[in-house]
Amino acid sequence: MDRKLLRTGMWILLALVVLVVLSTFILGMLAGRAEKRLDEALKQIAATGDPVEMTQLAKPPIPDEENAALVYRQAFDEIEWPEDRPRFIKDIASGKSKLEEAAVVSQARDVLRRNRRALELIHQAAEMPECDFQRDWSKGIDVVFPEFAKLRRCSRLLSFESMMSLHAGRVDDAVEACSANFRLSNAMDEPYPTGQWARYGIITMASKSLNTILRDSQPSSEACLSAAEEIGKMELTPSSVEAMKGQRALGIWCFNDVRSSPNPPRALAEFISRVHVPTSESEEARVPQIAPGSHSFAKWSLMIDELTYLELMERGIKEAALPYREVASIEPSLEKERELLRQFPPRIMTMIFARSASGAALRRDWGIADLGLAEVSLLLKAYKAERRKYPDSLAELEEFAGRALPEDPFSGEDLVYHREGEGFLLYSWAFNLKDDGGVASKPRWPDEGDIVIQCTR
């Protein structure tokens, strides 16, 4: 009986050994096929001239005298922020604090005086044609953007300056400070999603300042036309496409980083714990624990993961060239495609990196709407300055401007314009893709309401 059990055990052990050998062989064969497909996919991307390595995101060399980054860095060192009241500049720039009390005005003038040199440098940098902070893209996922927080502070300072100029009755100077703020956003025009999202934030900040100025003030026609022309030249969609290509290059870098590790399964587990922040306990439970010794499976799984990633990013890049209203109608959406990635084999890294593409078109089109509203409102003010009244329609304004007016990215049609008393109402449909009658969206609920500019005179 014991011998029979022993023989049975030996046969079972032999079967297990054969199964392990066959599994390793099959996985190796599958990995080889996947590797060939992956090499072909990467070669096809490279053949188009698009980046497949992070270092390819670096900008061409710029002469120092044309590089705004060098001047911005000087401005960073010159800024004097009131540390005892860190929100003072921000509150005045945003209109939260009014320049009504003498003590507030006095302190604001002192802040403006102490930042005069910084503002001169910011204006100088914003006029320059190129900006390159010369990032070390070879760091891949560890690349940093320390200048963005400082550029946001520069933007706040420009908004602060525009409010101070408005308070002093220098309306044209206030408009020029807003124009500089719009130009400053170009310093964040990086081929990477982080830069584009930061850029949109600056555009929104500049737009809010301009809205405050135009609401009940009348700049000169020259100041309005000059600012409108500058804003009209700004384009966000091409940079949005390049940012998606940069995101794809980042993903390729991350896959290479994990795959080149002596222990890919452990490297993958460490990578997940490093970059993935679960949004719920159930999601945390779905992050797999990779067993030691599963090198063959990990190699094959990573290949399939990367092939899926490249496929989805190709779709994301194409959608980045489309307005949000068209992207929103595509089925299945990228978000639904992402949910399917939980099936075997799990495309873990694709699930993580596919997130950053989901709201790109939405946020970009908000920036496009901000720019369009700013341009048209300035043209309306120029029309009023020259003809003593606002036009009855945007068709009249288009004839006055001598060029086509920007359309609403959310409707695909003209921005909505109405004369109201001595002023006007101008708005975009915004996120919900419907006309809410010019009711402004609320900061905490941007998916309801319109993006509105309302002038009283």
PDB file of C-alpha atoms in Angstrom, residues 37-142:
ATOM      1  CA  ARG A  37       4.346  42.791 -31.947  1.00  0.00           C
ATOM      2  CA  LEU A  38       5.539  45.393 -29.446  1.00  0.00           C
ATOM      3  CA  ASP A  39       8.737  46.091 -31.385  1.00  0.00           C
ATOM      4  CA  GLU A  40       6.710  46.580 -34.554  1.00  0.00           C
ATOM      5  CA  ALA A  41       4.281  48.922 -32.786  1.00  0.00           C
ATOM      6  CA  LEU A  42       7.109  51.069 -31.393  1.00  0.00           C
ATOM      7  CA  LYS A  43       8.810  51.207 -34.789  1.00  0.00           C
ATOM      8  CA  GLN A  44       5.576  52.418 -36.378  1.00  0.00           C
ATOM      9  CA  ILE A  45       5.313  55.230 -33.818  1.00  0.00           C
ATOM     10  CA  ALA A  46       8.951  56.215 -34.306  1.00  0.00           C
ATOM     11  CA  ALA A  47       8.488  56.231 -38.093  1.00  0.00           C
ATOM     12  CA  THR A  48       5.902  59.013 -37.754  1.00  0.00           C
ATOM     13  CA  GLY A  49       8.418  61.178 -35.894  1.00  0.00           C
ATOM     14  CA  ASP A  50       6.486  60.959 -32.628  1.00  0.00           C
ATOM     15  CA  PRO A  51       8.478  60.452 -29.395  1.00  0.00           C
ATOM     16  CA  VAL A  52       9.002  56.954 -28.045  1.00  0.00           C
ATOM     17  CA  GLU A  53      11.564  58.087 -25.460  1.00  0.00           C
ATOM     18  CA  MET A  54      11.155  60.750 -22.801  1.00  0.00           C
ATOM     19  CA  THR A  55      14.355  62.507 -23.861  1.00  0.00           C
ATOM     20  CA  GLN A  56      12.703  63.241 -27.212  1.00  0.00           C
ATOM     21  CA  LEU A  57      10.342  65.628 -25.418  1.00  0.00           C
ATOM     22  CA  ALA A  58      13.169  68.144 -25.004  1.00  0.00           C
ATOM     23  CA  LYS A  59      12.733  71.320 -27.040  1.00  0.00           C
ATOM     24  CA  PRO A  60      15.288  72.366 -29.668  1.00  0.00           C
ATOM     25  CA  PRO A  61      18.045  74.611 -28.269  1.00  0.00           C
ATOM     26  CA  ILE A  62      16.997  78.237 -27.777  1.00  0.00           C
ATOM     27  CA  PRO A  63      19.475  81.155 -27.708  1.00  0.00           C
ATOM     28  CA  ASP A  64      19.655  82.664 -24.227  1.00  0.00           C
ATOM     29  CA  GLU A  65      18.498  86.055 -25.470  1.00  0.00           C
ATOM     30  CA  GLU A  66      15.257  84.456 -26.751  1.00  0.00           C
ATOM     31  CA  ASN A  67      14.608  82.123 -23.816  1.00  0.00           C
ATOM     32  CA  ALA A  68      12.016  83.572 -21.442  1.00  0.00           C
ATOM     33  CA  ALA A  69      12.849  80.928 -18.819  1.00  0.00           C
ATOM     34  CA  LEU A  70      16.034  82.779 -17.866  1.00  0.00           C
ATOM     35  CA  VAL A  71      14.112  86.010 -17.269  1.00  0.00           C
ATOM     36  CA  TYR A  72      11.325  84.255 -15.385  1.00  0.00           C
ATOM     37  CA  ARG A  73      13.918  82.773 -13.021  1.00  0.00           C
ATOM     38  CA  GLN A  74      15.181  86.289 -12.301  1.00  0.00           C
ATOM     39  CA  ALA A  75      11.602  87.354 -11.600  1.00  0.00           C
ATOM     40  CA  PHE A  76      11.124  84.448  -9.183  1.00  0.00           C
ATOM     41  CA  ASP A  77      14.001  85.788  -7.084  1.00  0.00           C
ATOM     42  CA  GLU A  78      12.592  89.330  -7.087  1.00  0.00           C
ATOM     43  CA  ILE A  79       9.059  88.525  -5.930  1.00  0.00           C
ATOM     44  CA  GLU A  80       8.278  89.684  -2.398  1.00  0.00           C
ATOM     45  CA  TRP A  81       5.180  87.913  -1.121  1.00  0.00           C
ATOM     46  CA  PRO A  82       3.637  89.316   2.092  1.00  0.00           C
ATOM     47  CA  GLU A  83       4.392  86.373   4.376  1.00  0.00           C
ATOM     48  CA  ASP A  84       2.321  87.817   7.221  1.00  0.00           C
ATOM     49  CA  ARG A  85      -0.727  87.830   4.932  1.00  0.00           C
ATOM     50  CA  PRO A  86      -0.046  85.132   2.312  1.00  0.00           C
ATOM     51  CA  ARG A  87      -3.522  85.428   0.747  1.00  0.00           C
ATOM     52  CA  PHE A  88      -3.456  89.222   0.442  1.00  0.00           C
ATOM     53  CA  ILE A  89      -2.311  89.314  -3.205  1.00  0.00           C
ATOM     54  CA  LYS A  90      -4.509  86.367  -4.175  1.00  0.00           C
ATOM     55  CA  ASP A  91      -7.649  87.869  -2.625  1.00  0.00           C
ATOM     56  CA  ILE A  92      -7.201  91.208  -4.391  1.00  0.00           C
ATOM     57  CA  ALA A  93      -6.234  89.525  -7.667  1.00  0.00           C
ATOM     58  CA  SER A  94      -9.383  87.387  -7.582  1.00  0.00           C
ATOM     59  CA  GLY A  95     -11.637  90.237  -6.495  1.00  0.00           C
ATOM     60  CA  LYS A  96     -12.422  88.606  -3.170  1.00  0.00           C
ATOM     61  CA  SER A  97     -10.988  91.633  -1.343  1.00  0.00           C
ATOM     62  CA  LYS A  98     -12.156  95.018  -2.571  1.00  0.00           C
ATOM     63  CA  LEU A  99      -9.909  98.053  -2.781  1.00  0.00           C
ATOM     64  CA  GLU A 100     -12.280 100.204  -0.766  1.00  0.00           C
ATOM     65  CA  GLU A 101     -10.703 100.716   2.653  1.00  0.00           C
ATOM     66  CA  ALA A 102      -7.791 103.158   2.813  1.00  0.00           C
ATOM     67  CA  ALA A 103      -5.677 100.749   4.869  1.00  0.00           C
ATOM     68  CA  VAL A 104      -6.116  97.967   2.296  1.00  0.00           C
ATOM     69  CA  VAL A 105      -5.243 100.312  -0.576  1.00  0.00           C
ATOM     70  CA  SER A 106      -2.149 101.541   1.266  1.00  0.00           C
ATOM     71  CA  GLN A 107      -0.897  98.021   1.900  1.00  0.00           C
ATOM     72  CA  ALA A 108      -1.651  97.029  -1.692  1.00  0.00           C
ATOM     73  CA  ARG A 109       0.353  99.959  -3.028  1.00  0.00           C
ATOM     74  CA  ASP A 110       3.264  98.950  -0.819  1.00  0.00           C
ATOM     75  CA  VAL A 111       3.123  95.377  -2.139  1.00  0.00           C
ATOM     76  CA  LEU A 112       3.006  96.704  -5.706  1.00  0.00           C
ATOM     77  CA  ARG A 113       5.987  98.983  -5.071  1.00  0.00           C
ATOM     78  CA  ARG A 114       8.086  96.164  -3.598  1.00  0.00           C
ATOM     79  CA  ASN A 115       7.285  93.933  -6.572  1.00  0.00           C
ATOM     80  CA  ARG A 116       7.860  96.551  -9.274  1.00  0.00           C
ATOM     81  CA  ARG A 117      11.126  94.956 -10.443  1.00  0.00           C
ATOM     82  CA  ALA A 118       9.584  91.483 -10.463  1.00  0.00           C
ATOM     83  CA  LEU A 119       6.677  92.728 -12.573  1.00  0.00           C
ATOM     84  CA  GLU A 120       9.038  94.397 -15.045  1.00  0.00           C
ATOM     85  CA  LEU A 121      10.814  91.069 -15.510  1.00  0.00           C
ATOM     86  CA  ILE A 122       7.529  89.151 -15.812  1.00  0.00           C
ATOM     87  CA  HIS A 123       6.297  91.519 -18.530  1.00  0.00           C
ATOM     88  CA  GLN A 124       9.651  91.216 -20.306  1.00  0.00           C
ATOM     89  CA  ALA A 125       9.580  87.413 -20.184  1.00  0.00           C
ATOM     90  CA  ALA A 126       5.963  87.246 -21.352  1.00  0.00           C
ATOM     91  CA  GLU A 127       6.934  89.183 -24.495  1.00  0.00           C
ATOM     92  CA  MET A 128       9.694  86.741 -25.439  1.00  0.00           C
ATOM     93  CA  PRO A 129       9.031  84.198 -28.207  1.00  0.00           C
ATOM     94  CA  GLU A 130      10.264  80.991 -26.582  1.00  0.00           C
ATOM     95  CA  CYS A 131      10.498  79.447 -23.124  1.00  0.00           C
ATOM     96  CA  ASP A 132      12.419  76.331 -22.113  1.00  0.00           C
ATOM     97  CA  PHE A 133      13.193  75.443 -18.516  1.00  0.00           C
ATOM     98  CA  GLN A 134      15.414  72.604 -19.831  1.00  0.00           C
ATOM     99  CA  ARG A 135      13.913  69.719 -17.895  1.00  0.00           C
ATOM    100  CA  ASP A 136      15.739  66.461 -17.376  1.00  0.00           C
ATOM    101  CA  TRP A 137      13.264  64.292 -19.268  1.00  0.00           C
ATOM    102  CA  SER A 138      15.509  61.246 -18.794  1.00  0.00           C
ATOM    103  CA  LYS A 139      14.082  60.991 -15.257  1.00  0.00           C
ATOM    104  CA  GLY A 140      10.828  59.740 -16.716  1.00  0.00           C
ATOM    105  CA  ILE A 141       8.097  59.625 -14.119  1.00  0.00           C
ATOM    106  CA  ASP A 142      10.369  61.504 -11.694  1.00  0.00           C
TER     107      ASP A 142
END
